[in-house]
Coordinates of C-alpha atoms and ligand atoms in Angstrom, one line a residue:
Chain F
X1 CA 3.2 -37.1 -24.8
X2 CA -0.3 -38.1 -23.6
X3 CA 1.1 -38.6 -20.1
X4 CA 2.6 -35.1 -20.2
X5 CA -0.6 -33.6 -21.4
X6 CA -2.4 -35.2 -18.4
X7 CA 0.1 -33.7 -16.0
X8 CA -0.3 -30.4 -17.6
X9 CA -4.1 -30.5 -17.0
X10 CA -3.6 -31.6 -13.4
X11 CA -0.9 -29.1 -12.8
X12 CA -2.9 -26.2 -14.1
X13 CA -5.9 -27.1 -12.0
X14 CA -3.8 -27.4 -8.9
X15 CA -1.9 -24.2 -9.8
X16 CA -5.1 -22.3 -10.0
X17 CA -5.8 -23.2 -6.3
X18 CA -2.3 -22.0 -5.3
X19 CA -2.8 -18.9 -7.4
X20 CA -6.0 -17.9 -5.6
X21 CA -4.4 -18.2 -2.2
X22 CA -1.2 -16.5 -3.4
X23 CA -3.2 -13.4 -4.3
X24 CA -4.2 -13.0 -0.7
X25 CA -0.6 -13.1 0.4
X26 CA 0.5 -10.7 -2.2
X27 CA -2.3 -8.2 -1.7
X28 CA -1.8 -8.0 2.0
X29 CA 2.0 -7.7 1.6
X30 CA 1.4 -4.9 -1.0
X31 CA -0.8 -2.9 1.2
X32 CA 0.7 -3.2 4.7
X33 CA 4.0 -4.8 4.0
X34 CA 3.5 -7.9 6.1
X35 CA 3.4 -11.6 5.4
X36 CA 0.0 -12.8 6.7
X37 CA 1.1 -16.1 8.0
X38 CA -2.5 -16.9 9.0
X39 CA -3.7 -16.8 5.4
X40 CA -3.1 -20.5 4.8
X41 CA -5.3 -21.2 7.8
X42 CA -7.9 -18.9 6.4
X43 CA -7.9 -21.1 3.3
X44 CA -8.3 -24.1 5.6
X45 CA -11.2 -22.4 7.4
X46 CA -12.7 -21.8 3.9
X47 CA -12.4 -25.4 3.1
X48 CA -14.2 -26.4 6.3
X49 CA -16.9 -23.9 5.8
X50 CA -17.5 -25.3 2.3
X51 CA -17.6 -28.8 3.9
X52 CA -20.2 -27.7 6.4
X53 CA -22.2 -25.9 3.7
X54 CA -22.0 -28.9 1.4
X55 CA -23.3 -31.2 4.0
X56 CA -26.1 -28.9 4.9
X57 CA -27.2 -28.3 1.3
X58 CA -26.8 -31.8 0.0
X59 CA -28.3 -33.6 3.0
X60 CA -31.6 -31.9 2.2
X61 CA -31.1 -33.3 -1.3
X62 CA -32.7 -30.3 -2.8
X63 CA -30.0 -29.1 -5.1
X64 CA -28.1 -30.9 -7.8
X65 CA -24.3 -30.6 -8.4
X66 CA -23.7 -27.3 -10.0
X67 CA -26.3 -25.2 -8.1
X68 CA -25.2 -26.8 -4.8
X69 CA -21.5 -25.9 -5.6
X70 CA -22.4 -22.3 -6.5
X71 CA -24.3 -21.9 -3.2
X72 CA -21.6 -23.6 -1.2
X73 CA -19.0 -21.3 -2.8
X74 CA -21.0 -18.2 -2.1
X75 CA -21.6 -19.1 1.5
X76 CA -18.0 -20.1 2.1
X77 CA -16.8 -16.9 0.6
X78 CA -19.0 -14.8 2.8
X79 CA -18.2 -16.5 6.0
X80 CA -14.5 -16.9 5.3
X81 CA -14.4 -13.2 4.5
X82 CA -15.7 -12.6 7.9
X83 CA -12.9 -14.6 9.4
X84 CA -10.3 -12.6 7.3
X85 CA -11.9 -9.3 8.4
X86 CA -11.8 -10.4 12.1
X87 CA -8.2 -11.5 12.0
X88 CA -7.1 -8.1 10.7
X89 CA -9.2 -6.3 13.2
X90 CA -8.2 -8.3 16.2
X91 CA -4.6 -9.3 15.5
X92 CA -3.1 -6.7 13.1
X93 CA -4.8 -3.4 13.3
X94 CA -4.0 -2.8 17.0
X95 CA -0.3 -3.3 16.1
X96 CA -0.2 -0.9 13.2
X97 CA 2.6 1.6 13.9
X98 CA 4.3 -0.8 16.2
X99 CA 7.7 -2.4 15.5
X100 CA 7.9 -4.3 12.2
X101 CA 8.0 -7.8 13.6
X102 CA 5.0 -7.4 15.9
X103 CA 2.3 -8.1 13.3
X104 CA 4.3 -11.0 12.0
X105 CA 4.4 -12.6 15.4
X106 CA 0.7 -11.9 15.8
X107 CA 0.1 -13.6 12.5
X108 CA 1.9 -16.8 13.6
X109 CA -0.3 -16.6 16.7
X110 CA -3.4 -16.2 14.7
X111 CA -2.4 -19.2 12.5
X112 CA -2.1 -21.4 15.6
X113 CA -5.4 -20.1 17.0
X114 CA -7.2 -20.9 13.8
X115 CA -5.8 -24.4 13.6
X116 CA -6.6 -25.2 17.2
X117 CA -10.0 -23.7 16.9
X118 CA -10.9 -25.9 13.9
X119 CA -9.3 -28.9 15.5
X120 CA -11.4 -28.5 18.6
X121 CA -14.6 -27.5 16.8
X122 CA -14.4 -30.1 14.0
X123 CA -12.2 -32.8 15.4
X124 CA -8.7 -33.8 14.3
X125 CA -10.0 -36.7 12.0
X126 CA -9.6 -36.3 8.3
X127 CA -12.9 -35.3 6.8
X128 CA -13.8 -37.1 3.6
X129 CA -16.8 -36.2 1.3
X130 CA -18.6 -38.1 -1.3
X131 CA -17.6 -36.9 -4.8
X132 CA -20.0 -34.1 -5.8
X133 CA -19.0 -33.7 -9.3
X134 CA -18.3 -36.7 -11.4
X135 CA -17.6 -37.6 -14.9
X136 CA -15.4 -36.0 -17.5
X137 CA -14.0 -36.4 -21.0
X138 CA -11.3 -38.5 -22.5
X139 CA -9.3 -36.1 -24.6
X140 CA -7.1 -38.6 -26.3
X141 CA -5.8 -42.1 -26.0
X142 CA -2.3 -43.3 -26.3
X143 CA -2.1 -47.0 -26.1
X144 CA -3.6 -47.9 -22.8
X145 CA -3.2 -44.4 -21.4
X146 CA -6.2 -42.1 -21.6
X147 CA -5.9 -38.4 -21.0
X148 CA -8.8 -37.3 -18.8
X149 CA -10.2 -33.9 -18.3
X150 CA -12.6 -34.3 -15.4
X151 CA -15.7 -32.1 -15.0
X152 CA -14.2 -31.1 -11.7
X153 CA -11.1 -29.8 -13.3
X154 CA -13.1 -27.9 -15.9
X155 CA -15.1 -26.5 -13.0
X156 CA -12.0 -25.4 -11.1
X157 CA -10.4 -23.8 -14.1
X158 CA -13.5 -22.0 -15.3
X159 CA -14.5 -20.8 -11.9
X160 CA -11.1 -19.6 -11.1
X161 CA -10.8 -17.8 -14.4
X162 CA -14.2 -16.1 -13.9
X163 CA -13.3 -15.1 -10.3
X164 CA -9.9 -13.8 -11.4
X165 CA -11.6 -11.7 -14.2
X166 CA -14.0 -10.1 -11.7
X167 CA -11.2 -9.5 -9.3
X168 CA -8.9 -7.9 -11.9
X169 CA -11.8 -5.7 -13.0
X170 CA -12.3 -4.7 -9.4
X171 CA -8.7 -3.8 -8.8
X172 CA -8.0 -2.0 -12.0
X173 CA -11.3 -0.4 -12.9
X174 CA -13.2 0.5 -9.8
X175 CA -12.8 3.4 -7.3
X176 CA -12.3 0.7 -4.6
X177 CA -9.5 -0.9 -6.5
X178 CA -7.9 2.5 -7.1
X179 CA -8.1 3.3 -3.4
X180 CA -6.4 -0.1 -2.7
X181 CA -3.6 0.7 -5.1
X182 CA -3.3 4.2 -3.7
X183 CA -2.9 2.8 -0.1
X184 CA -0.4 0.3 -1.5
X185 CA 1.7 3.0 -3.1
X186 CA 1.5 5.7 -0.4
X187 CA -0.8 5.2 2.5
X188 CA -0.3 8.6 4.1
X189 CA -1.0 10.3 0.8
X190 CA -4.2 8.2 0.3
X191 CA -5.5 9.4 3.6
X192 CA -4.6 13.0 2.6
X193 CA -7.0 12.5 -0.3
X194 CA -9.8 11.5 2.1
X195 CA -9.5 7.8 1.7
X196 CA -10.3 5.8 4.7
X197 CA -7.2 3.7 4.7
X198 CA -8.2 1.4 7.6
X199 CA -11.3 0.5 5.8
X200 CA -9.4 -0.1 2.6
X201 CA -7.0 -2.5 4.4
X202 CA -10.1 -4.3 5.8
X203 CA -11.5 -4.7 2.3
X204 CA -8.1 -6.1 1.2
X205 CA -8.3 -8.8 3.9
X206 CA -11.9 -9.5 3.0
X207 CA -11.1 -10.0 -0.7
X208 CA -8.0 -12.1 0.0
X209 CA -10.1 -14.3 2.4
X210 CA -12.9 -14.8 -0.1
X211 CA -10.4 -15.8 -2.8
X212 CA -8.9 -18.2 -0.3
X213 CA -12.4 -19.6 0.3
X214 CA -12.8 -20.3 -3.4
X215 CA -9.5 -22.1 -3.3
X216 CA -10.8 -24.0 -0.2
X217 CA -13.9 -25.1 -1.9
X218 CA -12.1 -26.2 -5.0
X219 CA -9.5 -28.1 -2.9
X220 CA -12.3 -29.9 -1.0
X221 CA -14.2 -30.8 -4.2
X222 CA -11.0 -31.9 -6.0
X223 CA -9.4 -34.0 -3.3
X224 CA -12.4 -34.9 -1.2
X225 CA -10.5 -34.9 2.1
X226 CA -9.5 -32.1 4.4
X227 CA -8.2 -31.7 7.9
X228 CA -7.3 -28.8 10.1
X229 CA -3.6 -28.9 9.1
X230 CA -4.0 -28.4 5.3
X231 CA -3.6 -24.7 5.7
X232 CA 0.1 -25.0 6.6
X233 CA 1.4 -27.0 3.6
X234 CA -0.9 -25.5 1.0
X235 CA -0.3 -22.1 2.6
X236 CA 3.5 -22.4 2.3
X237 CA 3.2 -23.4 -1.3
X238 CA 0.9 -20.5 -2.1
X239 CA 3.3 -18.2 -0.3
X240 CA 6.1 -19.7 -2.5
X241 CA 4.0 -18.9 -5.5
X242 CA 3.6 -15.3 -4.4
X243 CA 7.3 -14.9 -3.8
X244 CA 8.2 -16.7 -7.1
X245 CA 5.8 -14.4 -9.0
X246 CA 7.1 -11.4 -7.2
X247 CA 5.5 -10.5 -3.9
X248 CA 3.2 -7.5 -4.3
X249 CA 2.4 -8.4 -8.0
X250 CA -1.1 -9.7 -8.7
X251 CA -0.4 -11.2 -12.1
X252 CA 2.8 -12.6 -10.5
X253 CA 0.7 -14.4 -7.9
X254 CA -1.3 -16.2 -10.5
X255 CA 1.7 -17.0 -12.6
X256 CA 3.6 -18.2 -9.6
X257 CA 0.7 -20.4 -8.5
X258 CA 0.5 -22.0 -12.0
X259 CA 4.2 -22.6 -12.0
X260 CA 4.3 -24.2 -8.6
X261 CA 1.3 -26.3 -9.5
X262 CA 2.9 -27.5 -12.7
X263 CA 6.3 -28.1 -11.1
X264 CA 4.8 -30.1 -8.2
X265 CA 2.7 -32.2 -10.6
X266 CA 5.5 -32.9 -13.1
X267 CA 7.9 -33.6 -10.3
X268 CA 5.6 -36.1 -8.8
X269 CA 4.9 -37.7 -12.2
X270 CA 8.4 -38.0 -13.4
X271 CA 10.6 -38.1 -10.3
X272 CA 9.2 -38.8 -6.9
X273 CA 5.9 -38.2 -5.2
X274 CA 7.5 -38.4 -1.8
X275 CA 9.7 -35.4 -2.5
X276 CA 7.1 -33.2 -4.2
X277 CA 7.0 -30.8 -1.2
X278 CA 10.7 -30.6 -1.3
X279 CA 10.5 -29.4 -4.8
X280 CA 8.2 -26.5 -3.8
X281 CA 10.4 -25.5 -0.9
X282 CA 13.6 -25.7 -2.9
X283 CA 12.0 -23.2 -5.3
X284 CA 11.2 -20.9 -2.5
X285 CA 14.8 -21.0 -1.3
X286 CA 16.2 -20.6 -4.8
X287 CA 14.0 -17.7 -5.5
X288 CA 14.8 -15.9 -2.3
X289 CA 18.5 -16.4 -2.9
X290 CA 18.8 -15.7 -6.6
X291 CA 15.8 -13.6 -7.5
X292 CA 14.3 -12.1 -4.4
X293 CA 12.0 -9.8 -6.4
X294 CA 10.5 -12.7 -8.2
X295 CA 9.5 -13.0 -11.9
X296 CA 7.1 -10.0 -12.1
X297 CA 8.2 -8.1 -9.0
X298 CA 9.6 -4.6 -9.1
X299 CA 13.3 -4.3 -8.6
X300 CA 13.2 -0.8 -7.1
X301 CA 11.6 -0.4 -3.8
X302 CA 9.9 3.0 -3.6
X303 CA 9.4 3.8 0.0
X304 CA 8.4 7.2 1.3
Chain C
X1 CA -11.5 41.1 9.1
X2 CA -14.1 38.5 8.5
X3 CA -14.3 35.3 10.5
X4 CA -11.3 33.2 9.6
X5 CA -11.7 30.1 7.5
X6 CA -8.8 28.5 9.3
X7 CA -7.7 29.3 12.8
X8 CA -4.8 27.6 14.6
X9 CA -4.7 28.3 18.3
X10 CA -1.6 27.6 20.4
X11 CA -0.9 24.4 18.6
X12 CA 2.0 22.2 19.8
X13 CA 3.0 19.1 17.8
X14 CA 5.5 16.5 18.9
X15 CA 7.5 13.8 17.1
X16 CA 8.2 11.5 20.0
X17 CA 9.8 13.8 22.6
X18 CA 10.8 16.4 20.1
X19 CA 8.5 19.4 20.1
X20 CA 8.3 20.5 16.4
X21 CA 5.6 23.2 16.9
X22 CA 5.6 25.2 20.1
X23 CA 2.3 26.9 20.5
X24 CA 1.7 28.2 17.0
X25 CA -1.2 30.5 16.3
X26 CA -2.2 31.6 12.8
X27 CA -5.3 32.5 11.0
X28 CA -6.4 32.5 7.4
X29 CA -9.4 34.5 6.2
X30 CA -11.6 33.3 3.3
X31 CA -10.2 34.3 0.0
X32 CA -6.8 35.0 1.3
X33 CA -3.4 33.7 0.2
X34 CA -1.2 33.4 3.3
X35 CA 2.3 32.2 3.2
X36 CA 4.5 30.6 5.8
X37 CA 8.2 31.1 5.5
X38 CA 11.0 29.7 7.6
X39 CA 14.3 27.9 7.4
X40 CA 14.8 24.1 7.0
X41 CA 13.4 22.2 9.9
X42 CA 11.4 25.2 11.2
X43 CA 8.2 23.2 11.3
X44 CA 6.4 24.4 8.2
X45 CA 5.5 21.0 6.8
X46 CA 4.6 19.9 10.3
X47 CA 2.1 22.7 10.6
X48 CA 0.4 21.8 7.3
X49 CA 0.3 18.2 8.2
X50 CA -1.0 19.0 11.7
X51 CA -3.9 20.8 10.1
X52 CA -4.7 17.5 8.4
X53 CA -4.5 15.6 11.6
X54 CA -1.3 13.7 10.7
X55 CA 0.5 14.1 13.1
X56 CA -2.2 15.3 15.5
X57 CA -1.7 18.4 17.6
X58 CA -0.9 17.4 21.2
X59 CA -2.3 20.6 22.5
X60 CA -4.1 23.6 21.1
X61 CA -7.0 23.7 18.6
X62 CA -7.4 23.6 14.8
X63 CA -10.6 25.3 13.8
X64 CA -11.8 25.1 10.2
X65 CA -14.9 27.0 9.1
X66 CA -16.0 27.3 12.8
X67 CA -15.6 23.7 13.5
X68 CA -13.0 22.1 15.8
X69 CA -11.3 19.5 13.7
X70 CA -8.3 18.9 16.0
X71 CA -9.3 15.4 16.9
X72 CA -10.8 14.3 13.6
X73 CA -9.2 11.5 11.6
X74 CA -7.3 12.7 8.6
X75 CA -9.7 11.3 6.0
X76 CA -12.6 13.1 7.6
X77 CA -10.7 16.4 7.6
X78 CA -9.8 15.9 3.9
X79 CA -13.4 15.2 3.0
X80 CA -14.6 18.5 4.6
X81 CA -13.1 21.1 2.3
X82 CA -9.3 21.0 2.9
X83 CA -6.8 19.6 0.4
X84 CA -3.1 19.4 0.5
X85 CA -0.4 19.2 -2.1
X86 CA 2.3 17.9 0.2
X87 CA 6.0 18.2 0.4
X88 CA 7.7 16.0 -2.2
X89 CA 4.5 15.9 -4.4
X90 CA 3.7 12.3 -3.5
X91 CA 1.9 11.5 -6.8
X92 CA 1.1 7.8 -7.0
X93 CA 4.0 6.7 -9.2
X94 CA 2.5 3.5 -10.7
X95 CA -0.8 5.1 -11.6
X96 CA -1.7 7.1 -14.6
X97 CA -2.1 10.9 -14.4
X98 CA -5.8 10.4 -15.0
X99 CA -6.1 7.9 -12.1
X100 CA -4.1 10.2 -9.8
X101 CA -6.6 13.0 -10.6
X102 CA -9.6 10.7 -10.1
X103 CA -8.3 9.8 -6.7
X104 CA -8.4 13.5 -5.7
X105 CA -12.2 13.5 -6.2
X106 CA -13.4 10.0 -5.4
X107 CA -13.7 10.1 -1.7
X108 CA -15.7 13.3 -2.1
X109 CA -18.4 11.5 -4.0
X110 CA -18.5 14.2 -6.6
X111 CA -18.5 14.1 -10.4
X112 CA -14.8 14.4 -11.5
X113 CA -15.6 15.9 -14.9
X114 CA -15.6 19.6 -13.9
X115 CA -12.4 19.1 -11.8
X116 CA -10.7 17.5 -14.7
X117 CA -11.7 20.3 -17.0
X118 CA -10.3 22.8 -14.5
X119 CA -7.1 20.9 -14.1
X120 CA -6.5 20.7 -17.8
X121 CA -7.3 24.4 -18.3
X122 CA -4.8 25.3 -15.6
X123 CA -2.1 22.8 -16.7
X124 CA -2.7 21.8 -20.3
X125 CA 0.4 19.7 -20.1
X126 CA -1.5 17.2 -17.9
X127 CA -4.1 16.7 -20.5
X128 CA -1.5 15.5 -23.0
X129 CA 0.0 13.2 -20.4
X130 CA -3.3 11.7 -19.1
X131 CA -2.4 8.1 -19.8
X132 CA 1.3 8.4 -18.7
X133 CA 2.4 6.8 -15.4
X134 CA 2.8 9.6 -12.9
X135 CA 6.2 8.2 -11.8
X136 CA 7.6 8.9 -15.3
X137 CA 6.5 12.6 -15.3
X138 CA 9.2 15.3 -14.9
X139 CA 9.5 17.0 -11.6
X140 CA 7.5 20.1 -12.7
X141 CA 4.8 18.0 -14.3
X142 CA 4.5 16.0 -11.0
X143 CA 4.1 19.2 -9.1
X144 CA 1.4 20.3 -11.5
X145 CA -0.3 17.0 -11.0
X146 CA 0.0 17.2 -7.2
X147 CA -1.7 20.6 -7.2
X148 CA -4.3 19.5 -9.7
X149 CA -5.1 16.4 -7.7
X150 CA -5.6 18.5 -4.6
X151 CA -8.0 20.8 -6.5
X152 CA -10.0 17.8 -7.7
X153 CA -11.8 17.6 -4.3
X154 CA -13.0 21.2 -4.9
X155 CA -11.5 22.4 -1.6
X156 CA -12.2 25.7 0.1
X157 CA -8.7 25.7 1.6
X158 CA -5.7 24.6 -0.3
X159 CA -2.5 23.8 1.5
X160 CA 0.6 23.9 -0.7
X161 CA 4.0 22.7 0.6
X162 CA 6.9 24.1 -1.4
X163 CA 5.3 23.9 -4.9
X164 CA 8.4 25.5 -6.5
X165 CA 11.0 23.2 -5.0
X166 CA 13.4 22.0 -7.6
X167 CA 11.7 23.6 -10.5
X168 CA 13.2 25.7 -13.2
X169 CA 12.3 29.4 -12.6
X170 CA 10.0 29.4 -15.6
X171 CA 8.0 26.4 -14.4
X172 CA 7.9 27.8 -10.8
X173 CA 6.6 31.1 -12.2
X174 CA 3.9 29.2 -14.1
X175 CA 2.8 27.5 -10.9
X176 CA 2.7 30.8 -9.0
X177 CA 0.6 32.3 -11.7
X178 CA -1.8 29.3 -11.5
X179 CA -2.2 29.9 -7.8
X180 CA -2.9 33.6 -8.2
X181 CA -5.4 32.9 -11.0
X182 CA -7.3 30.3 -8.9
X183 CA -7.4 32.7 -6.0
X184 CA -8.6 35.6 -8.1
X185 CA -11.1 33.7 -10.1
X186 CA -12.6 31.2 -7.7
X187 CA -11.8 32.8 -4.3
X188 CA -9.9 29.8 -3.3
X189 CA -8.1 30.3 0.1
X190 CA -4.5 29.2 0.1
X191 CA -1.9 28.5 2.8
X192 CA 1.4 28.4 1.1
X193 CA 4.7 27.1 2.4
X194 CA 7.7 28.3 0.4
X195 CA 11.5 28.3 0.4
X196 CA 11.3 30.9 -2.3
X197 CA 10.3 33.6 0.2
X198 CA 10.7 36.4 -2.2
X199 CA 8.2 35.1 -4.7
X200 CA 5.9 33.8 -2.0
X201 CA 5.7 37.1 -0.2
X202 CA 5.0 38.9 -3.4
X203 CA 2.1 36.6 -4.2
X204 CA 0.6 36.4 -0.7
X205 CA -1.7 38.8 1.0
X206 CA -0.1 38.0 4.4
X207 CA 2.7 36.0 5.7
X208 CA 4.1 34.4 8.9
X209 CA 7.7 33.7 9.8
X210 CA 8.3 30.4 11.6
X211 CA 11.5 29.9 13.5
X212 CA 12.1 26.5 15.2
X213 CA 8.5 25.9 15.9
X214 CA 7.5 29.4 16.9
X215 CA 5.9 32.3 14.9
X216 CA 8.2 35.2 15.2
X217 CA 6.8 37.7 12.8
X218 CA 3.7 38.3 10.8
X219 CA 2.4 41.0 8.5
X220 CA 1.4 41.7 4.9
X221 CA 3.6 40.3 2.2
X222 CA 4.9 43.8 1.5
X223 CA 5.6 44.5 5.1
X224 CA 7.6 41.3 5.6
X225 CA 9.6 41.9 2.4
X226 CA 10.6 45.2 3.8
X227 CA 11.8 43.9 7.2
X228 CA 15.6 43.7 7.4
X229 CA 15.4 40.5 9.5
X230 CA 13.4 38.8 6.8
X231 CA 15.7 40.1 4.0
X232 CA 18.8 38.9 5.8
X233 CA 17.5 35.5 6.9
X234 CA 15.2 34.4 4.0
X235 CA 15.9 36.5 1.0
X236 CA 19.6 36.1 1.0
X237 CA 20.3 39.4 -0.6
X238 CA 18.4 38.6 -3.7
Ligands
LIG1 N1 8.6 12.0 11.1 C1 9.4 12.8 11.9 N2 10.0 12.2 13.0 C2 10.8 12.9 13.8 N3 11.1 14.2 13.6 C3 10.5 14.8 12.6 C4 9.7 14.1 11.6 N4 9.3 15.0 10.7 C5 9.9 16.2 11.0 N5 10.6 16.1 12.1 C6 11.4 17.2 12.7 O1 10.6 18.2 13.0 C7 11.2 19.5 12.7 C8 10.3 20.2 11.7 O2 10.3 19.5 10.5 P1 9.5 20.0 9.2 O3 9.5 19.0 8.2 O4 8.1 20.5 9.6 O5 10.3 21.3 8.8 P2 10.1 22.2 7.5 O6 10.0 23.6 8.0 O7 9.1 21.8 6.6 O8 11.5 22.1 6.8 P3 11.9 22.1 5.3 O9 12.0 23.5 4.8 O10 13.3 21.5 5.2 O11 10.9 21.3 4.5 C9 12.5 19.1 12.1 O12 13.5 19.3 13.2 C10 12.4 17.7 11.8 O13 13.7 17.0 11.9
LIG2 MG1 9.0 21.0 4.8

C-alpha cells in the first residue's frame, strides 16, 4: 500500500512532465494538422537552456533555491519559445500549402538539426547538476518503507498545475485563445474574419515551446542529468500521451501524460525497469490500433 | 452614379490551370444591394472570395473605397471594412454562438457590445441560443449566425454567399427581410450571391448574370427579371 502510494506520487510528477510536452504536440496538430517531430528536441533544448541558466545564476551564488528556479524557468521559457518560433518560421511555414508529407519530413530534419546542434555546442557528454532543491516530507511509514514526497515533486506538481491553469485561461477565455481555436476549426474562415492566421500559428508554436521548456526545467531538476538525446525518448512518450488522450484535445494531453507517467512508473516498480519504454510504446500501438481517436478525442472529423 | 464603393476590373482568377473568372468587371455603389446570379459552377463564390484575396486575382484589379486591395493579404482586407458570410456558413462548430459573434469583431479592435445588440435585434433567436455550440444550431440558425458574425465587424460592404440555401421559405424570407432592413436603416452596401434568383432580383437594386466566369448581362433587378433569357435560365418558370 505504502509502496503503491509512493509510485503514485512518482508517476504523477513524471506524468506532469509528459503532459506539458504533450500539449505542444496536440496544439500544433490541432491547428495545422501535422505532427511536429521536432517538439521533443525543443523540450531537450529547453532543458539545456535551463541548465545554462542554472549554472549562470547559481555560480554567482546570489539567489537561493526557489528564486533561482523561477528565474531559470522564465529564462528558459523565453529562449525556448524563440527556438519554437524559429523552427516554425524556417521549416514549416514555407511548406504550407505543399503536399501533406512535406512538413513532416521537414520536422524530422529539424529534429536532427537540433540534436546535432546541441551535441556540437554542448558536447555529447551527459550533463549532471548538483541537486538544487532538496528535502521533503515523509508522508507515512510502513515497516521499513517510508513514503517520501520530495520538495522537488511538490514543486513540479504545483508549478505544472499553475502553468496549466494560466494556459487553460489563455485558450478558453482570451481573444488570442479564441483566435487559436478558430484557426483550428476553420483556418480560412478565421482569416475571413480578419485574423492573422500565420501569426496565430506562430503563437501556438511559441506557447507549445514554452510549455516544453517548463517540462525541460522540471526534468533537469528532477533527474539531474541531461544529454542531447533526451528529446527523442521523452518526446515519443509525450507524443504517445497526446495520442492516448486524443490528439487535438488539450485536456486529453494532460490526461494522457498522467496515464503514461503512471503506467511507466508502476510498470517499473512491479514488473521490469528494463522494459518500461516498451510499456509506453505498446500503449502507443494499442491506442493507434484500437482507439485511434484516443480517450478524449473527437470521433468525427470535420474538415472543410 | 456616385463613385463606387467596390470596383472589380477585368479580374481573372485561376484554380491551378482552370480559369474560374475570365475578366470579370462589376461595380457596387455605396448603399446599393447588388446581386450576382448564375448557374452552379459559374464562379459566383470565386468572385466573392477573390474580393477577399483568397484566392487572389491573377490579373485585373479589385478596388475598394478608392484603394487597390488586389494584393493585400486576406486578413488586412477583412479589417478594412469588408465582411463575408461565406458559402456553407462556416460557423465555428465547437464554439458557442456568443464566441462566434465575438470573433467577428475581435480583429477589428472594436467594442463588441453594439454589434451584439444589433445582431440580437435582427435575429432574436441568436440571443436565446448564445451559450449553445454553433455546430448544434439548425441550418437556418447557423445562417443567421454567419450573417450576424459578418456584421459584428461593422462592415461597409457585406458579401453574402447564398444566404437562403437549404432554408425553409419562411426562414429565407426572414433573412431577406433582414438584409433589406439593414440596407435601408444603416445604408449597408450588399453584394449578394443567390440561387434563388427571383427573390434576389426583387430585393436588389441591380444585378449581374455570371455564366462560366464571364458577366453576360447586367441591369436593374426589375430589368433582369423581365429578360426572357433570365427567366428561362434562372427562374425556371416560377
Ligand atoms: N478550390 C477549387 N479548386 C479547383 N477548382 C475550383 C475550386 N473552387 C471552385 N472551383 C471551380 O471553379 C468554378 C467556379 O466555382 P464556384 O464555387 O465559384 O461556383 P459558384 O458559381 O459559386 O457555384 P455554386 O452555385 O454551385 O455555388 C467551378 O468550375 C469549380 O469547379
Ligand atoms: Mg458558390
